[in-house]
Amino acid sequence: MTQPITVPLLDLKAQYATIRDEIRAAVDAVLESQQCILGATVAECEAKLAEYCRCPHAVGVSSGSDALLISLMAEGIGPGDEVITTPYTFFATAGVVARLGAKPVFVDIDPQTYNIDPAGIEARITPDTKAVLPVHLYGQCADMDPIMALADGRGIPVVEDAAQAIGSEYKGRRAGSMGRYGCFSFFPSKNLGAAGDGGLVTTRDDAAAEKLRVLRAHGSKPKYYHALIGGNFRFDALQAAIVAVKLRHLDQWTAGRQSNAARYRRLFEAAGLTAPLPSPAGRGAGGEGLVRLPVEVEGCRHIYNQFVIRAPRRDELRAYLKEHKIGNEVYYPVPLHVQKCFDYLGYKEGDFPESEKAARETIALPIYPELSDRQAEWVVECIGRFFERLTKTDQPLAASHD
Ligand SMILES: *Cc1c(COP(=O)(O)O)cnc(C)c1O
């Protein structure tokens, strides 16, 4: 039996300890230059990110939310327009649509990947549809071929919410290089995090890149002449310098996350937690085990921003893990179509059953690159103990998967 240890959901201090000197030197250089907003440091960081994302243009902005907002602004989206997206995502995805006075139109997710189900998109397209906004949730790309086919055929731009998916690939193409815009976040808990807020928009379109650069500085071009109404979406040089340093380590960190995921798979299987359950009386267990592991789609590079499992008795499991000092989180407990602020859209509970089910059943486990063997073993051991305790004392467990 493993000795009890603490396992945080994410350990940014452990990561910082490995790059402290590089970061401090980069920060110092910016401070000495006193060029703190945009400028050469930002331009260099953008060039490196463009290369990494395999996209000709990368425009640094103030956050991932603003990356989404400015992309929709560049398309002139506003009142009367509709944007098709998923209700199972971070709030910003749909929040930016509503802030522009446009209407978020939701389509349910594929229960295997938690990404928007392309099969549901066509029926929601109207003459008012001005963008499709898929999210590459948890670090795995949405099924982009059918999405691009549907949108391209109608001249509708696709905006990729790649905030959780830097370096993720779909059939050899990088996240952010498929749609007209790719939106990234440098929020500290993302795979490539700054020491504060920051974001990026990638695009293959020269004119779109130019428009984004103008919009991020209040639409000013030339200086103090405004043909467009933009905003202050500028990227800080200190953040750019930190992101550029961390980018050098990103592939190694991603490899760490991927090997942690593979290790979890081995541990969950060895513990018998994924083996099919006997069918409880009157209810089919569907040949599923207690724990359903994330599905990796063939031909995709999953970068594991999150490692999300499904489990019965999710809330009790959460409490048990918390008691044992194991960090965990639910992304996301309330799908967007039933958020209070979106009451006016007229959706109701039951409209998107897969999103609602995912919101009830999923839990994210620690997957950060520095997670040790012992920590991973302890996480799986605790989950095993939780279910062992329940099966001894309680009713059938498979029920809540139905
Ligand atoms: C983090 C995130 C955002 C917003 O990014 P910020 O930098 O926090 O503004 C948008 N969409 C998704 C899916 C995210 O995970």
Coordinates of C-alpha atoms and ligand atoms in Angstrom, one line a residue:
M1 CA 0.0 0.0 0.0
T2 CA 1.2 3.5 -0.9
Q3 CA 1.8 5.9 1.9
P4 CA -0.6 8.8 2.0
I5 CA 0.8 11.9 0.2
T6 CA -0.6 15.2 -1.0
V7 CA -1.3 15.5 -4.7
P8 CA -2.3 19.0 -5.9
L9 CA -4.4 19.3 -9.1
L10 CA -1.6 21.4 -10.6
D11 CA 1.9 22.3 -9.2
L12 CA 3.1 25.5 -10.8
K13 CA 5.8 25.9 -8.1
A14 CA 7.4 22.7 -9.1
Q15 CA 7.5 23.8 -12.7
Y16 CA 8.8 27.3 -11.8
A17 CA 11.7 25.8 -9.8
T18 CA 13.0 24.1 -13.1
I19 CA 13.1 27.4 -15.1
R20 CA 13.6 30.1 -12.5
D21 CA 16.9 31.4 -13.9
E22 CA 15.7 31.5 -17.5
I23 CA 12.5 33.4 -16.5
R24 CA 14.3 35.9 -14.3
A25 CA 16.8 36.7 -17.1
A26 CA 14.0 37.2 -19.6
V27 CA 12.0 39.4 -17.2
D28 CA 15.0 41.4 -16.4
A29 CA 15.7 42.1 -20.0
V30 CA 12.2 43.5 -20.5
L31 CA 12.5 45.6 -17.4
E32 CA 15.9 47.0 -18.6
S33 CA 14.3 47.8 -22.0
Q34 CA 11.3 49.5 -20.4
Q35 CA 9.4 48.5 -23.6
C36 CA 6.5 46.9 -21.5
I37 CA 3.6 46.7 -24.0
L38 CA 3.9 45.2 -27.5
G39 CA 7.3 46.0 -29.1
A40 CA 10.2 43.7 -30.0
T41 CA 9.7 41.1 -27.2
V42 CA 6.1 40.6 -28.1
A43 CA 6.9 40.4 -31.9
E44 CA 9.6 37.7 -31.2
C45 CA 7.2 35.8 -29.0
E46 CA 4.5 36.0 -31.7
A47 CA 6.9 34.7 -34.4
K48 CA 7.9 31.7 -32.3
L49 CA 4.2 30.9 -31.5
A50 CA 3.3 31.2 -35.2
E51 CA 5.9 28.7 -36.0
Y52 CA 4.8 26.4 -33.2
C53 CA 1.2 26.5 -34.3
R54 CA 2.2 26.1 -37.9
C55 CA 0.3 29.2 -38.9
P56 CA 1.7 32.2 -40.8
H57 CA 0.3 34.8 -38.4
A58 CA 0.1 35.0 -34.6
V59 CA -1.2 38.1 -32.8
G60 CA -0.6 38.5 -29.1
V61 CA -3.6 39.8 -27.1
S62 CA -4.6 40.4 -23.5
S63 CA -6.3 37.1 -22.7
G64 CA -7.8 34.0 -24.2
S65 CA -11.3 35.6 -23.7
D66 CA -10.1 38.6 -25.7
A67 CA -8.6 36.4 -28.4
L68 CA -12.1 35.0 -28.9
L69 CA -13.7 38.5 -28.7
I70 CA -11.4 40.2 -31.1
S71 CA -11.8 37.3 -33.7
L72 CA -15.5 37.8 -33.6
M73 CA -15.1 41.5 -33.8
A74 CA -12.8 41.1 -36.9
E75 CA -15.7 39.3 -38.5
G76 CA -18.0 42.2 -37.7
I77 CA -20.3 40.0 -35.6
G78 CA -23.0 41.8 -33.6
P79 CA -26.7 42.1 -32.9
G80 CA -28.9 39.8 -35.0
D81 CA -26.0 37.4 -35.7
E82 CA -25.8 33.8 -34.5
V83 CA -22.7 31.8 -33.5
I84 CA -22.9 28.0 -33.2
T85 CA -20.9 26.6 -30.3
T86 CA -20.9 24.0 -27.5
P87 CA -22.6 24.4 -24.1
Y88 CA -20.0 22.3 -22.4
T89 CA -17.0 24.6 -22.2
F90 CA -15.6 27.5 -20.1
F91 CA -17.9 30.4 -20.0
A92 CA -15.8 32.8 -22.2
T93 CA -16.6 30.8 -25.3
A94 CA -20.2 31.8 -25.3
G95 CA -19.8 34.9 -23.1
V96 CA -17.9 36.8 -25.9
V97 CA -20.7 36.1 -28.4
A98 CA -23.3 37.5 -26.0
R99 CA -21.1 40.5 -25.2
L100 CA -21.2 41.5 -28.9
G101 CA -25.0 41.4 -28.8
A102 CA -25.0 38.2 -31.0
K103 CA -26.7 35.0 -30.0
P104 CA -24.9 31.8 -28.9
V105 CA -26.6 28.8 -30.5
F106 CA -25.7 25.6 -28.8
V107 CA -25.1 22.1 -30.2
D108 CA -24.6 19.1 -27.9
I109 CA -21.3 17.2 -27.5
D110 CA -20.0 13.8 -28.5
P111 CA -20.0 11.9 -25.2
Q112 CA -16.7 10.2 -26.1
T113 CA -14.6 13.3 -26.6
Y114 CA -16.8 16.0 -24.9
N115 CA -16.3 18.1 -28.1
I116 CA -19.1 19.6 -30.2
D117 CA -20.8 16.8 -32.2
P118 CA -20.5 17.9 -35.9
A119 CA -23.7 15.9 -36.7
G120 CA -25.7 18.4 -34.7
I121 CA -24.4 21.5 -36.5
E122 CA -26.1 21.5 -39.9
A123 CA -29.7 21.7 -38.4
R124 CA -28.7 24.8 -36.5
I125 CA -27.3 26.8 -39.4
T126 CA -29.6 29.7 -40.5
P127 CA -29.0 32.7 -42.7
D128 CA -27.9 34.6 -39.5
T129 CA -25.1 32.1 -38.7
K130 CA -22.0 34.2 -38.8
A131 CA -19.4 31.8 -37.2
V132 CA -19.0 28.3 -35.9
L133 CA -16.9 28.2 -32.7
P134 CA -15.7 24.7 -31.8
V135 CA -13.7 24.2 -28.6
H136 CA -10.8 21.7 -28.4
L137 CA -11.7 20.7 -24.9
Y138 CA -9.2 19.3 -22.4
G139 CA -6.5 19.4 -25.1
Q140 CA -8.0 17.3 -27.9
C141 CA -9.2 18.8 -31.1
A142 CA -12.8 18.8 -32.1
D143 CA -13.7 16.7 -35.2
M144 CA -12.6 19.5 -37.6
D145 CA -13.1 17.8 -41.1
P146 CA -16.9 17.7 -41.0
I147 CA -17.0 21.1 -39.2
M148 CA -14.8 22.8 -41.9
A149 CA -16.8 21.1 -44.7
L150 CA -20.1 22.4 -43.4
A151 CA -18.8 25.9 -42.7
D152 CA -16.6 26.3 -45.8
G153 CA -19.4 25.2 -48.1
R154 CA -21.5 28.1 -46.8
G155 CA -18.7 30.7 -46.5
I156 CA -19.1 30.7 -42.7
P157 CA -15.9 31.4 -40.8
V158 CA -14.7 28.9 -38.1
V159 CA -13.1 30.3 -34.9
E160 CA -11.3 27.6 -33.0
D161 CA -11.3 27.9 -29.2
A162 CA -7.9 26.4 -28.7
A163 CA -7.4 27.8 -25.2
Q164 CA -6.8 24.3 -23.8
A165 CA -5.1 22.9 -26.9
I166 CA -1.8 24.5 -27.8
G167 CA 0.2 22.0 -29.8
S168 CA -2.7 19.6 -30.1
E169 CA -3.1 18.1 -33.6
Y170 CA -5.9 16.9 -35.8
K171 CA -4.8 14.6 -38.7
G172 CA -1.4 16.3 -38.8
R173 CA -2.7 19.9 -38.5
R174 CA -2.1 22.0 -35.4
A175 CA -4.9 23.4 -33.3
G176 CA -5.5 27.0 -34.4
S177 CA -4.3 26.4 -38.0
M178 CA -7.5 25.0 -39.4
G179 CA -10.2 27.6 -38.9
R180 CA -10.0 31.2 -39.9
Y181 CA -8.9 32.1 -36.4
G182 CA -7.3 30.0 -33.6
C183 CA -7.7 31.4 -30.1
F184 CA -5.3 30.6 -27.3
S185 CA -5.0 31.5 -23.6
F186 CA -1.9 31.9 -21.5
F187 CA -3.9 31.8 -18.2
P188 CA -1.4 30.2 -15.8
S189 CA -3.2 26.8 -15.6
K190 CA -3.1 26.3 -19.3
N191 CA -0.3 24.1 -20.7
L192 CA 1.6 27.2 -21.8
G193 CA 0.8 29.7 -19.0
A194 CA 2.1 33.2 -18.4
A195 CA 2.5 34.9 -15.0
G196 CA -0.8 36.6 -15.5
D197 CA -3.2 37.1 -18.3
G198 CA -2.4 36.8 -22.0
G199 CA -3.7 35.3 -25.2
L200 CA -3.1 34.8 -28.9
V201 CA -5.0 34.7 -32.2
T202 CA -3.5 32.7 -35.1
T203 CA -4.7 33.0 -38.6
R204 CA -3.6 32.0 -42.2
D205 CA -5.3 35.1 -43.6
D206 CA -3.0 38.1 -44.2
A207 CA -5.9 40.6 -44.1
A208 CA -7.4 39.1 -41.0
A209 CA -4.0 39.3 -39.2
E210 CA -3.7 43.0 -40.1
K211 CA -7.2 43.7 -38.9
L212 CA -6.6 41.9 -35.6
R213 CA -3.4 44.0 -35.0
V214 CA -5.4 47.2 -35.6
L215 CA -8.3 46.1 -33.4
R216 CA -6.1 45.2 -30.5
A217 CA -5.0 48.8 -30.2
H218 CA -8.4 50.6 -30.4
G219 CA -8.6 50.3 -34.2
S220 CA -5.9 53.0 -34.4
K221 CA -4.1 53.2 -37.8
P222 CA -2.3 55.4 -38.4
K223 CA -1.9 56.4 -34.8
Y224 CA -4.9 58.5 -33.5
Y225 CA -6.9 57.8 -36.7
H226 CA -9.7 55.3 -36.2
A227 CA -11.4 53.6 -39.1
L228 CA -12.4 50.8 -36.8
I229 CA -13.7 50.6 -33.2
G230 CA -11.3 48.2 -31.4
G231 CA -10.3 48.0 -27.8
N232 CA -7.3 47.7 -25.5
F233 CA -6.4 44.0 -26.2
R234 CA -2.6 44.5 -26.1
F235 CA -0.2 41.9 -25.0
D236 CA 2.3 42.7 -22.2
A237 CA 6.0 42.3 -23.0
L238 CA 6.7 40.7 -19.5
Q239 CA 4.1 38.1 -20.3
A240 CA 5.5 37.6 -23.8
A241 CA 9.0 37.1 -22.4
I242 CA 7.8 34.5 -20.0
V243 CA 5.7 32.7 -22.6
A244 CA 8.7 32.6 -25.0
V245 CA 10.9 31.0 -22.3
K246 CA 8.2 28.4 -21.4
L247 CA 7.6 27.6 -25.1
R248 CA 11.1 26.1 -25.2
H249 CA 10.0 23.5 -22.7
L250 CA 6.4 23.0 -23.9
D251 CA 7.0 19.8 -25.9
Q252 CA 8.8 18.2 -23.0
W253 CA 6.0 19.1 -20.6
T254 CA 3.4 17.8 -23.1
A255 CA 5.3 14.5 -23.3
G256 CA 5.2 14.4 -19.5
R257 CA 1.4 14.9 -19.5
Q258 CA 1.0 12.2 -22.2
S259 CA 3.1 9.7 -20.3
N260 CA 1.2 10.5 -17.1
A261 CA -2.0 9.7 -19.0
A262 CA -0.6 6.4 -20.3
R263 CA 0.5 5.6 -16.7
Y264 CA -3.0 6.3 -15.4
R265 CA -4.5 4.0 -18.0
R266 CA -2.1 1.2 -16.9
L267 CA -2.9 1.8 -13.2
F268 CA -6.7 2.0 -13.6
E269 CA -6.7 -1.2 -15.7
A270 CA -4.4 -3.1 -13.2
A271 CA -6.7 -2.0 -10.4
G272 CA -9.7 -3.5 -12.3
L273 CA -11.5 -0.2 -12.3
T274 CA -12.1 -0.2 -16.0
A275 CA -13.2 -3.9 -16.3
P276 CA -16.9 -4.4 -17.3
L277 CA -19.2 -4.7 -14.3
P278 CA -21.7 -7.5 -13.9
S279 CA -25.1 -6.2 -14.8
P280 CA -27.0 -5.1 -11.7
A281 CA -30.6 -6.5 -11.4
G282 CA -32.9 -4.7 -13.9
R283 CA -30.3 -2.3 -15.2
G284 CA -27.7 -2.8 -17.9
A285 CA -24.2 -1.8 -17.0
G286 CA -23.5 -1.5 -20.7
G287 CA -20.3 -3.5 -20.5
E288 CA -18.6 -0.5 -18.9
G289 CA -16.3 -0.4 -15.9
L290 CA -16.7 1.8 -12.9
V291 CA -14.3 4.4 -14.4
R292 CA -14.3 5.5 -18.0
L293 CA -11.0 6.9 -19.1
P294 CA -10.6 9.7 -21.7
V295 CA -10.9 8.5 -25.3
E296 CA -7.9 9.4 -27.5
V297 CA -9.1 9.9 -31.1
E298 CA -6.9 8.2 -33.6
G299 CA -4.8 10.6 -35.7
C300 CA -5.0 13.3 -33.0
R301 CA -2.3 14.6 -30.7
H302 CA -4.0 15.0 -27.3
I303 CA -2.0 17.4 -25.1
Y304 CA -3.9 16.6 -21.9
N305 CA -4.6 20.0 -20.4
Q306 CA -6.9 17.9 -18.3
F307 CA -7.3 14.2 -17.7
V308 CA -11.0 13.8 -17.2
I309 CA -12.7 10.5 -16.2
R310 CA -16.3 9.6 -15.7
A311 CA -17.3 7.8 -12.5
P312 CA -20.5 7.0 -10.7
R313 CA -21.1 8.7 -7.4
R314 CA -19.0 11.6 -8.7
D315 CA -19.7 14.0 -5.9
E316 CA -19.0 11.5 -3.2
L317 CA -15.8 10.5 -5.0
R318 CA -14.7 14.2 -5.1
A319 CA -15.3 14.6 -1.4
Y320 CA -13.4 11.4 -0.6
L321 CA -10.4 12.5 -2.8
K322 CA -10.5 15.9 -1.1
E323 CA -10.4 14.3 2.3
H324 CA -7.3 12.4 1.1
K325 CA -5.6 15.6 -0.1
I326 CA -5.9 14.7 -3.8
G327 CA -6.7 17.8 -5.9
N328 CA -9.5 17.4 -8.4
E329 CA -12.0 19.6 -10.2
V330 CA -15.2 19.5 -12.3
Y331 CA -14.9 21.1 -15.7
Y332 CA -17.8 22.1 -15.9
P333 CA -20.5 21.6 -13.3
V334 CA -23.2 23.7 -15.1
P335 CA -23.5 23.6 -18.9
L336 CA -23.8 27.1 -20.4
H337 CA -27.4 26.6 -21.7
V338 CA -28.6 26.4 -18.1
Q339 CA -26.5 29.3 -16.7
K340 CA -28.7 32.0 -15.1
C341 CA -27.3 34.7 -17.4
F342 CA -28.4 32.8 -20.5
D343 CA -32.1 32.4 -19.3
Y344 CA -33.0 34.9 -22.1
L345 CA -31.9 32.4 -24.8
G346 CA -34.8 30.2 -23.8
Y347 CA -33.0 26.9 -23.3
K348 CA -34.0 24.5 -20.6
E349 CA -32.7 21.4 -18.7
G350 CA -32.9 18.4 -21.0
D351 CA -32.0 20.3 -24.2
F352 CA -28.4 19.0 -24.3
P353 CA -28.5 15.6 -22.5
E354 CA -24.9 14.6 -23.2
S355 CA -23.5 17.9 -21.9
E356 CA -25.7 17.6 -18.8
K357 CA -24.6 14.0 -18.2
A358 CA -20.9 15.0 -18.6
A359 CA -21.5 17.8 -16.1
R360 CA -22.8 15.3 -13.6
E361 CA -20.3 12.4 -14.2
T362 CA -16.9 13.8 -14.9
I363 CA -14.0 14.7 -12.7
A364 CA -10.5 16.0 -13.6
L365 CA -7.5 14.3 -12.0
P366 CA -3.9 15.7 -11.5
I367 CA -2.0 15.3 -14.8
Y368 CA 0.6 18.0 -14.6
P369 CA 4.1 17.0 -16.0
E370 CA 5.9 16.9 -12.6
L371 CA 3.4 14.3 -11.2
S372 CA 5.4 11.5 -9.7
D373 CA 4.9 7.7 -10.0
R374 CA 4.0 7.6 -6.3
Q375 CA 1.5 10.4 -6.6
A376 CA -0.2 8.8 -9.6
E377 CA -0.3 5.4 -7.8
W378 CA -1.8 7.0 -4.8
V379 CA -4.6 8.7 -6.8
V380 CA -5.6 5.5 -8.4
E381 CA -5.3 3.6 -5.1
C382 CA -7.6 6.1 -3.4
I383 CA -10.2 5.8 -6.2
G384 CA -10.0 2.0 -5.9
R385 CA -10.6 2.2 -2.1
F386 CA -13.5 4.5 -2.5
F387 CA -15.3 2.1 -4.8
E388 CA -14.3 -0.9 -2.7
R389 CA -15.8 0.7 0.3
L390 CA -19.0 1.4 -1.6
T391 CA -19.5 -2.0 -3.1
K392 CA -19.2 -3.6 0.4
T393 CA -21.9 -1.4 1.9
D394 CA -24.1 -0.1 -0.8
Q395 CA -26.4 -0.4 -3.8
P396 CA -25.2 -1.1 -7.4
L397 CA -22.7 1.3 -8.6
A398 CA -23.3 1.2 -12.4
A399 CA -26.7 2.8 -12.0
S400 CA -25.6 6.4 -12.3
H401 CA -23.9 5.7 -15.7
D402 CA -27.2 5.0 -17.4
Ligands
LIG1 C1 -9.2 29.4 -20.4 C2 -10.2 29.4 -21.5 C3 -10.7 30.5 -22.1 C4 -10.4 31.9 -21.6 O1 -9.1 32.2 -21.5 P1 -8.6 33.4 -20.5 O2 -7.2 33.6 -20.9 O3 -8.8 32.9 -19.1 O4 -9.4 34.6 -20.8 C5 -11.6 30.4 -23.1 N1 -12.0 29.2 -23.6 C6 -11.6 28.1 -23.0 C7 -12.1 26.7 -23.5 C8 -10.7 28.1 -21.9 O5 -10.4 27.0 -21.3

